[in-house]
Structure formats: C-alpha cells, structure tokens
Amino acid sequence: MRLVTRRAAGLASEGWTTELRDETERYFDALSEDWHTRVSPERTAVVIDALERGLGAAAAPRGLAVEVGSGIGTYSPLFAERFGSVLAVDLSLPMLVRSPAGPARRVRADGASLPVRSASAVAVALVNAFLFPAEVARLLAPGGLVLWVNSSGAETPIHLTPEEVAASLPGAWSGVASQAGDGLWCVLRRDDSPAGR
Ligand SMILES: C[S@@+](CC[C@H](N)C(=O)[O-])C[C@H]1O[C@@H](n2cnc3c(N)ncnc32)[C@H](O)[C@@H]1O
C-alpha cells in the first residue's frame, strides 16, 4: 500500500496506471464486506479533531466537499454537517453499496480522474485515501482546502506525512497539522484565496 500511495501521489516512478487501478479496485472490493469492523470511536475522533481544530483555524467556507476514497461512508455525515454538501467518491462499488443513502451523494469513480467540474469544490477530504495531487488541485476553487487524515498516523497503510502532502500538491499551500490519538491530520489551504490577494 505504501508504494501504491506514493505512485498515486507522483512520489514513485510509474505513477498511476490502469493495471494498478484495476488491482486496487479488486483489493478493496474484497475487503468491503468486513470494512465496518475498522470503524471505531477512536478513528472517528481523529476526523472530528481535524474538522474542529484544523478547519476552525482555516475558517472553512460552506459549499461542495469532495470526499475521495469514502469507503463505506463512515465519515461522510461529518463532512456534510461541516460543509453542507458532499460528493463521496470511491473506486469500489461494493464499498459504495454498503454506504448509507445520505446525506452524501455517491459516485463510483477513480480519484485520478473525477467527474467533477473544475474549481467547484471548497474542500477535498481524504481519510486513509490515495492523494492524486493534480486532480485535487483541479477540483478546488480558489482558497480551497485539502483535509488529509491518517487514522493510525504513520502506521496507516495509505500514509503520507503532512509535508509530503503539501509538497505533492501543485502550487503554494499553507495550513496546520497535528496528531490526535493514534492518528494524524493536516488541513491545507491553497494560497490563491481572493481574500489573500
Ligand atoms: C483505506 S480505504 C479508506 C476508506 C475510508 N475513507 C475509511 O477511512 O474508512 C481506501 C478507500 O479508497 C478507495 N479507493 C482506492 N483507490 C481509489 C481511487 N483511485 N479512487 C477512488 N477511491 C479509491 C478504496 O476502494 C477504499 O474504499
């Protein structure tokens, strides 16, 4: 998973290929039935901490949040509450069909190429999910936010440090990073906010 994470983020050679996408899809399809066993109050608390302390510091606007790699939808209600509207995207159909009907709208798609208009999202949320830097940057409106959470910190299979997340994204970003329990998070804002000009 570490190498796949780095390939998705453009930090390892070969990058994201159709073969790797198909292999990844099969891998998570097979895990979907038991994914609910990975849900815990402690893991949810890491996401809540990122929203409360990370977004509190970033003065997040309301609007569309795109949640990439939403899995069985555990965290979508938290994003809906904070941002108002959530499009939850996952590559795995079995993960999506195990997700609640709402409040998020759900789409099966590859995070490397999303059916979402450019500059339409106020935030992209990635909880234990692959970062596709160019696509994340494309989706975000000026001053848009990236919320990155690793539930088990550096032990998370899909792990990048906050510094790696910021360095992978095109353009200039600033924000905050922290630990919460066993987890880590960062909230980054692209430095092209109209208010910041
Ligand atoms: C480690 S799980 C995390 C799920 C959920 N966010 C959580 O923390 O419980 C990663 C999720 O990303 C999805 N995924 C993997 N590759 C993806 C891609 N290229 N585009 C969108 N989703 C992807 C998987 O199907 C899986 O549901």
PDB file of C-alpha atoms and ligand atoms in Angstrom:
ATOM      1  CA  MET A   1       0.000   0.000   0.000  1.00  0.00           C
ATOM      2  CA  ARG A   2       2.892   2.346   0.744  1.00  0.00           C
ATOM      3  CA  LEU A   3       4.256   2.068  -2.774  1.00  0.00           C
ATOM      4  CA  VAL A   4       0.790   2.418  -4.308  1.00  0.00           C
ATOM      5  CA  THR A   5       0.223   5.521  -2.178  1.00  0.00           C
ATOM      6  CA  ARG A   6       3.446   7.035  -3.435  1.00  0.00           C
ATOM      7  CA  ARG A   7       2.725   6.126  -7.033  1.00  0.00           C
ATOM      8  CA  ALA A   8      -0.708   7.782  -6.823  1.00  0.00           C
ATOM      9  CA  ALA A   9       0.851  10.928  -5.379  1.00  0.00           C
ATOM     10  CA  GLY A  10       3.551  11.045  -8.043  1.00  0.00           C
ATOM     11  CA  LEU A  11       6.264  10.313  -5.479  1.00  0.00           C
ATOM     12  CA  ALA A  12       7.318   6.998  -7.035  1.00  0.00           C
ATOM     13  CA  SER A  13       8.074   6.019 -10.598  1.00  0.00           C
ATOM     14  CA  GLU A  14       5.468   4.569 -12.944  1.00  0.00           C
ATOM     15  CA  GLY A  15       2.662   6.532 -11.346  1.00  0.00           C
ATOM     16  CA  TRP A  16      -0.992   5.509 -11.505  1.00  0.00           C
ATOM     17  CA  THR A  17      -1.727   3.067 -14.326  1.00  0.00           C
ATOM     18  CA  THR A  18      -4.881   1.260 -15.434  1.00  0.00           C
ATOM     19  CA  GLU A  19      -3.341  -2.013 -14.242  1.00  0.00           C
ATOM     20  CA  LEU A  20      -2.701  -0.579 -10.794  1.00  0.00           C
ATOM     21  CA  ARG A  21      -6.190   0.931 -10.679  1.00  0.00           C
ATOM     22  CA  ASP A  22      -7.798  -2.428 -11.534  1.00  0.00           C
ATOM     23  CA  GLU A  23      -5.663  -4.277  -8.995  1.00  0.00           C
ATOM     24  CA  THR A  24      -6.534  -1.694  -6.329  1.00  0.00           C
ATOM     25  CA  GLU A  25     -10.225  -1.984  -7.106  1.00  0.00           C
ATOM     26  CA  ARG A  26     -10.147  -5.758  -6.703  1.00  0.00           C
ATOM     27  CA  TYR A  27      -8.208  -5.425  -3.466  1.00  0.00           C
ATOM     28  CA  PHE A  28     -10.761  -3.102  -1.858  1.00  0.00           C
ATOM     29  CA  ASP A  29     -13.753  -4.943  -3.311  1.00  0.00           C
ATOM     30  CA  ALA A  30     -12.555  -7.995  -1.395  1.00  0.00           C
ATOM     31  CA  LEU A  31     -12.217  -6.008   1.851  1.00  0.00           C
ATOM     32  CA  SER A  32     -15.584  -4.277   1.639  1.00  0.00           C
ATOM     33  CA  GLU A  33     -17.647  -6.905   3.457  1.00  0.00           C
ATOM     34  CA  ASP A  34     -15.586  -6.573   6.625  1.00  0.00           C
ATOM     35  CA  TRP A  35     -14.718  -2.881   6.365  1.00  0.00           C
ATOM     36  CA  HIS A  36     -17.252  -1.985   9.081  1.00  0.00           C
ATOM     37  CA  THR A  37     -15.029  -3.800  11.607  1.00  0.00           C
ATOM     38  CA  ARG A  38     -12.472  -0.997  11.134  1.00  0.00           C
ATOM     39  CA  VAL A  39     -14.862   1.671  12.325  1.00  0.00           C
ATOM     40  CA  SER A  40     -14.227   2.826  15.880  1.00  0.00           C
ATOM     41  CA  PRO A  41     -14.914   5.860  18.066  1.00  0.00           C
ATOM     42  CA  GLU A  42     -11.167   6.485  18.260  1.00  0.00           C
ATOM     43  CA  ARG A  43     -10.796   6.651  14.470  1.00  0.00           C
ATOM     44  CA  THR A  44     -13.842   8.851  14.120  1.00  0.00           C
ATOM     45  CA  ALA A  45     -12.400  11.144  16.778  1.00  0.00           C
ATOM     46  CA  VAL A  46      -9.367  11.810  14.572  1.00  0.00           C
ATOM     47  CA  VAL A  47     -11.622  13.090  11.774  1.00  0.00           C
ATOM     48  CA  ILE A  48     -13.645  15.178  14.202  1.00  0.00           C
ATOM     49  CA  ASP A  49     -10.450  16.710  15.568  1.00  0.00           C
ATOM     50  CA  ALA A  50      -9.302  17.631  12.058  1.00  0.00           C
ATOM     51  CA  LEU A  51     -12.655  19.278  11.386  1.00  0.00           C
ATOM     52  CA  GLU A  52     -12.796  21.124  14.681  1.00  0.00           C
ATOM     53  CA  ARG A  53      -9.212  22.261  15.179  1.00  0.00           C
ATOM     54  CA  GLY A  54      -7.932  22.106  11.592  1.00  0.00           C
ATOM     55  CA  LEU A  55     -10.877  23.706   9.881  1.00  0.00           C
ATOM     56  CA  GLY A  56     -11.520  26.017  12.776  1.00  0.00           C
ATOM     57  CA  ALA A  57      -8.101  27.508  12.135  1.00  0.00           C
ATOM     58  CA  ALA A  58      -8.775  27.652   8.401  1.00  0.00           C
ATOM     59  CA  ALA A  59     -12.160  29.409   8.689  1.00  0.00           C
ATOM     60  CA  ALA A  60     -13.666  26.957   6.216  1.00  0.00           C
ATOM     61  CA  PRO A  61     -16.440  28.126   3.912  1.00  0.00           C
ATOM     62  CA  ARG A  62     -19.565  26.092   3.199  1.00  0.00           C
ATOM     63  CA  GLY A  63     -20.098  24.531  -0.214  1.00  0.00           C
ATOM     64  CA  LEU A  64     -19.235  21.308  -2.020  1.00  0.00           C
ATOM     65  CA  ALA A  65     -16.766  18.950  -0.351  1.00  0.00           C
ATOM     66  CA  VAL A  66     -15.487  16.032  -2.416  1.00  0.00           C
ATOM     67  CA  GLU A  67     -14.589  13.020  -0.286  1.00  0.00           C
ATOM     68  CA  VAL A  68     -12.240  10.762  -2.233  1.00  0.00           C
ATOM     69  CA  GLY A  69     -11.970   7.125  -1.164  1.00  0.00           C
ATOM     70  CA  SER A  70     -15.069   7.316   1.023  1.00  0.00           C
ATOM     71  CA  GLY A  71     -15.213   3.551   1.649  1.00  0.00           C
ATOM     72  CA  ILE A  72     -18.479   2.583   3.364  1.00  0.00           C
ATOM     73  CA  GLY A  73     -19.303   6.209   4.069  1.00  0.00           C
ATOM     74  CA  THR A  74     -18.360   6.313   7.729  1.00  0.00           C
ATOM     75  CA  TYR A  75     -17.222   9.927   7.710  1.00  0.00           C
ATOM     76  CA  SER A  76     -19.480  11.442   5.048  1.00  0.00           C
ATOM     77  CA  PRO A  77     -22.062  12.757   7.566  1.00  0.00           C
ATOM     78  CA  LEU A  78     -19.331  14.679   9.383  1.00  0.00           C
ATOM     79  CA  PHE A  79     -18.278  16.362   6.146  1.00  0.00           C
ATOM     80  CA  ALA A  80     -21.889  17.062   5.182  1.00  0.00           C
ATOM     81  CA  GLU A  81     -22.501  18.728   8.516  1.00  0.00           C
ATOM     82  CA  ARG A  82     -19.407  20.887   8.208  1.00  0.00           C
ATOM     83  CA  PHE A  83     -19.539  21.833   4.528  1.00  0.00           C
ATOM     84  CA  GLY A  84     -23.216  21.483   3.625  1.00  0.00           C
ATOM     85  CA  SER A  85     -22.817  19.244   0.580  1.00  0.00           C
ATOM     86  CA  VAL A  86     -20.704  16.133  -0.006  1.00  0.00           C
ATOM     87  CA  LEU A  87     -19.887  14.141  -3.098  1.00  0.00           C
ATOM     88  CA  ALA A  88     -18.413  10.863  -1.878  1.00  0.00           C
ATOM     89  CA  VAL A  89     -16.315   9.038  -4.451  1.00  0.00           C
ATOM     90  CA  ASP A  90     -14.951   5.526  -4.347  1.00  0.00           C
ATOM     91  CA  LEU A  91     -13.428   3.165  -6.881  1.00  0.00           C
ATOM     92  CA  SER A  92     -15.061   0.136  -5.261  1.00  0.00           C
ATOM     93  CA  LEU A  93     -18.733  -0.474  -5.977  1.00  0.00           C
ATOM     94  CA  PRO A  94     -19.094  -2.958  -3.078  1.00  0.00           C
ATOM     95  CA  MET A  95     -17.825  -0.241  -0.726  1.00  0.00           C
ATOM     96  CA  LEU A  96     -20.345   2.257  -2.107  1.00  0.00           C
ATOM     97  CA  VAL A  97     -23.327  -0.080  -1.859  1.00  0.00           C
ATOM     98  CA  ARG A  98     -22.546  -0.615   1.832  1.00  0.00           C
ATOM     99  CA  SER A  99     -22.705   3.146   2.413  1.00  0.00           C
ATOM    100  CA  PRO A 100     -25.737   4.960   3.819  1.00  0.00           C
ATOM    101  CA  ALA A 101     -28.162   6.514   1.341  1.00  0.00           C
ATOM    102  CA  GLY A 102     -27.449  10.001   2.586  1.00  0.00           C
ATOM    103  CA  PRO A 103     -26.501  12.713   3.299  1.00  0.00           C
ATOM    104  CA  ALA A 104     -23.719  12.376   0.703  1.00  0.00           C
ATOM    105  CA  ARG A 105     -24.301  11.787  -2.974  1.00  0.00           C
ATOM    106  CA  ARG A 106     -22.167   8.840  -4.064  1.00  0.00           C
ATOM    107  CA  VAL A 107     -20.299   8.199  -7.276  1.00  0.00           C
ATOM    108  CA  ARG A 108     -18.117   5.334  -8.373  1.00  0.00           C
ATOM    109  CA  ALA A 109     -15.047   6.885  -9.951  1.00  0.00           C
ATOM    110  CA  ASP A 110     -11.278   6.910  -9.950  1.00  0.00           C
ATOM    111  CA  GLY A 111      -9.882   9.723  -7.825  1.00  0.00           C
ATOM    112  CA  ALA A 112      -7.293  10.289 -10.542  1.00  0.00           C
ATOM    113  CA  SER A 113      -9.996  11.450 -12.945  1.00  0.00           C
ATOM    114  CA  LEU A 114     -13.185  12.695 -11.353  1.00  0.00           C
ATOM    115  CA  PRO A 115     -16.496  13.652 -12.990  1.00  0.00           C
ATOM    116  CA  VAL A 116     -16.499  16.978 -11.194  1.00  0.00           C
ATOM    117  CA  ARG A 117     -16.300  20.491 -12.670  1.00  0.00           C
ATOM    118  CA  SER A 118     -13.004  22.312 -12.199  1.00  0.00           C
ATOM    119  CA  ALA A 119     -12.779  24.837  -9.364  1.00  0.00           C
ATOM    120  CA  SER A 120     -16.160  23.728  -7.980  1.00  0.00           C
ATOM    121  CA  ALA A 121     -15.220  22.385  -4.542  1.00  0.00           C
ATOM    122  CA  VAL A 122     -14.426  24.266  -1.368  1.00  0.00           C
ATOM    123  CA  ALA A 123     -12.696  21.195   0.056  1.00  0.00           C
ATOM    124  CA  VAL A 124     -11.350  17.759  -0.795  1.00  0.00           C
ATOM    125  CA  ALA A 125     -11.350  15.268   2.082  1.00  0.00           C
ATOM    126  CA  LEU A 126      -9.042  12.255   2.096  1.00  0.00           C
ATOM    127  CA  VAL A 127      -9.338   9.855   5.031  1.00  0.00           C
ATOM    128  CA  ASN A 128      -6.897   6.982   4.616  1.00  0.00           C
ATOM    129  CA  ALA A 129      -7.226   7.534   0.877  1.00  0.00           C
ATOM    130  CA  PHE A 130      -4.914   7.998  -2.073  1.00  0.00           C
ATOM    131  CA  LEU A 131      -3.898  11.547  -2.925  1.00  0.00           C
ATOM    132  CA  PHE A 132      -3.986  12.416  -6.628  1.00  0.00           C
ATOM    133  CA  PRO A 133      -2.433  15.866  -6.419  1.00  0.00           C
ATOM    134  CA  ALA A 134      -3.226  17.307  -9.851  1.00  0.00           C
ATOM    135  CA  GLU A 135      -6.865  16.200  -9.689  1.00  0.00           C
ATOM    136  CA  VAL A 136      -7.324  17.566  -6.178  1.00  0.00           C
ATOM    137  CA  ALA A 137      -5.893  20.907  -7.283  1.00  0.00           C
ATOM    138  CA  ARG A 138      -8.152  20.955 -10.349  1.00  0.00           C
ATOM    139  CA  LEU A 139     -11.341  20.463  -8.318  1.00  0.00           C
ATOM    140  CA  LEU A 140     -10.667  23.142  -5.771  1.00  0.00           C
ATOM    141  CA  ALA A 141     -12.000  26.667  -6.041  1.00  0.00           C
ATOM    142  CA  PRO A 142      -9.587  29.482  -5.118  1.00  0.00           C
ATOM    143  CA  GLY A 143      -8.622  29.204  -1.484  1.00  0.00           C
ATOM    144  CA  GLY A 144      -9.852  25.596  -1.422  1.00  0.00           C
ATOM    145  CA  LEU A 145      -8.928  23.200   1.349  1.00  0.00           C
ATOM    146  CA  VAL A 146      -7.359  19.759   1.490  1.00  0.00           C
ATOM    147  CA  LEU A 147      -8.187  17.720   4.560  1.00  0.00           C
ATOM    148  CA  TRP A 148      -5.830  14.767   4.991  1.00  0.00           C
ATOM    149  CA  VAL A 149      -6.367  12.180   7.745  1.00  0.00           C
ATOM    150  CA  ASN A 150      -4.410   9.041   8.616  1.00  0.00           C
ATOM    151  CA  SER A 151      -6.346   7.223  11.338  1.00  0.00           C
ATOM    152  CA  SER A 152      -3.320   5.289  12.560  1.00  0.00           C
ATOM    153  CA  GLY A 153      -0.726   8.001  11.974  1.00  0.00           C
ATOM    154  CA  ALA A 154       2.481   6.769  10.379  1.00  0.00           C
ATOM    155  CA  GLU A 155       1.236   3.165  10.769  1.00  0.00           C
ATOM    156  CA  THR A 156      -1.626   3.813   8.347  1.00  0.00           C
ATOM    157  CA  PRO A 157      -1.129   1.727   5.197  1.00  0.00           C
ATOM    158  CA  ILE A 158      -2.044   4.712   2.997  1.00  0.00           C
ATOM    159  CA  HIS A 159       0.254   7.186   4.700  1.00  0.00           C
ATOM    160  CA  LEU A 160       1.967  10.384   3.680  1.00  0.00           C
ATOM    161  CA  THR A 161       3.376  12.953   6.052  1.00  0.00           C
ATOM    162  CA  PRO A 162       1.718  16.388   6.006  1.00  0.00           C
ATOM    163  CA  GLU A 163       4.934  17.715   4.450  1.00  0.00           C
ATOM    164  CA  GLU A 164       4.683  15.166   1.637  1.00  0.00           C
ATOM    165  CA  VAL A 165       1.051  16.067   1.045  1.00  0.00           C
ATOM    166  CA  ALA A 166       1.906  19.769   0.768  1.00  0.00           C
ATOM    167  CA  ALA A 167       4.926  19.113  -1.445  1.00  0.00           C
ATOM    168  CA  SER A 168       2.956  16.826  -3.795  1.00  0.00           C
ATOM    169  CA  LEU A 169       0.228  19.365  -4.475  1.00  0.00           C
ATOM    170  CA  PRO A 170       0.867  21.841  -7.291  1.00  0.00           C
ATOM    171  CA  GLY A 171       1.098  25.463  -6.209  1.00  0.00           C
ATOM    172  CA  ALA A 172       1.627  27.030  -2.801  1.00  0.00           C
ATOM    173  CA  TRP A 173      -0.219  25.782   0.271  1.00  0.00           C
ATOM    174  CA  SER A 174      -0.275  26.649   3.930  1.00  0.00           C
ATOM    175  CA  GLY A 175      -2.072  25.166   6.875  1.00  0.00           C
ATOM    176  CA  VAL A 176      -1.891  23.227  10.076  1.00  0.00           C
ATOM    177  CA  ALA A 177      -1.004  19.670  11.026  1.00  0.00           C
ATOM    178  CA  SER A 178      -1.485  17.779  14.247  1.00  0.00           C
ATOM    179  CA  GLN A 179      -1.776  14.421  15.915  1.00  0.00           C
ATOM    180  CA  ALA A 180      -4.959  13.123  17.502  1.00  0.00           C
ATOM    181  CA  GLY A 181      -4.808   9.900  19.464  1.00  0.00           C
ATOM    182  CA  ASP A 182      -3.080   7.386  17.208  1.00  0.00           C
ATOM    183  CA  GLY A 183      -3.900   9.459  14.139  1.00  0.00           C
ATOM    184  CA  LEU A 184      -2.561  12.457  12.308  1.00  0.00           C
ATOM    185  CA  TRP A 185      -4.148  15.069  10.115  1.00  0.00           C
ATOM    186  CA  CYS A 186      -3.417  18.209   8.184  1.00  0.00           C
ATOM    187  CA  VAL A 187      -5.629  20.893   6.726  1.00  0.00           C
ATOM    188  CA  LEU A 188      -4.039  22.833   3.881  1.00  0.00           C
ATOM    189  CA  ARG A 189      -5.367  25.886   2.073  1.00  0.00           C
ATOM    190  CA  ARG A 190      -4.179  26.804  -1.394  1.00  0.00           C
ATOM    191  CA  ASP A 191      -2.607  30.230  -1.286  1.00  0.00           C
ATOM    192  CA  ASP A 192      -4.751  31.688  -4.062  1.00  0.00           C
ATOM    193  CA  SER A 193      -7.668  32.855  -1.976  1.00  0.00           C
ATOM    194  CA  PRO A 194      -9.187  36.079  -3.412  1.00  0.00           C
ATOM    195  CA  ALA A 195      -9.220  37.419   0.142  1.00  0.00           C
ATOM    196  CA  GLY A 196      -5.496  36.795   0.394  1.00  0.00           C
ATOM    197  CA  ARG A 197      -4.579  38.808  -2.714  1.00  0.00           C
TER     198      ARG A 197
HETATM  199  C1  LIG B   1      -8.190   2.514   3.133  1.00  0.00           C
HETATM  200  S1  LIG B   1      -9.803   2.670   2.465  1.00  0.00           S
HETATM  201  C2  LIG B   1     -10.445   4.058   3.371  1.00  0.00           C
HETATM  202  C3  LIG B   1     -11.926   4.133   3.387  1.00  0.00           C
HETATM  203  C4  LIG B   1     -12.473   5.218   4.338  1.00  0.00           C
HETATM  204  N1  LIG B   1     -12.067   6.518   3.924  1.00  0.00           N
HETATM  205  C5  LIG B   1     -12.034   4.923   5.741  1.00  0.00           C
HETATM  206  O1  LIG B   1     -11.109   5.565   6.226  1.00  0.00           O
HETATM  207  O2  LIG B   1     -12.633   4.024   6.359  1.00  0.00           O
HETATM  208  C6  LIG B   1      -9.442   3.375   0.885  1.00  0.00           C
HETATM  209  C7  LIG B   1     -10.664   3.561   0.028  1.00  0.00           C
HETATM  210  O3  LIG B   1     -10.272   4.215  -1.177  1.00  0.00           O
HETATM  211  C8  LIG B   1     -10.872   3.576  -2.265  1.00  0.00           C
HETATM  212  N2  LIG B   1     -10.021   3.802  -3.451  1.00  0.00           N
HETATM  213  C9  LIG B   1      -8.889   3.172  -3.784  1.00  0.00           C
HETATM  214  N3  LIG B   1      -8.379   3.686  -4.906  1.00  0.00           N
HETATM  215  C10 LIG B   1      -9.218   4.675  -5.285  1.00  0.00           C
HETATM  216  C11 LIG B   1      -9.253   5.552  -6.388  1.00  0.00           C
HETATM  217  N4  LIG B   1      -8.301   5.551  -7.330  1.00  0.00           N
HETATM  218  N5  LIG B   1     -10.272   6.424  -6.479  1.00  0.00           N
HETATM  219  C12 LIG B   1     -11.260   6.449  -5.539  1.00  0.00           C
HETATM  220  N6  LIG B   1     -11.281   5.620  -4.475  1.00  0.00           N
HETATM  221  C13 LIG B   1     -10.277   4.743  -4.353  1.00  0.00           C
HETATM  222  C14 LIG B   1     -10.980   2.125  -1.861  1.00  0.00           C
HETATM  223  O4  LIG B   1     -11.954   1.428  -2.595  1.00  0.00           O
HETATM  224  C15 LIG B   1     -11.310   2.259  -0.389  1.00  0.00           C
HETATM  225  O5  LIG B   1     -12.705   2.317  -0.171  1.00  0.00           O
END
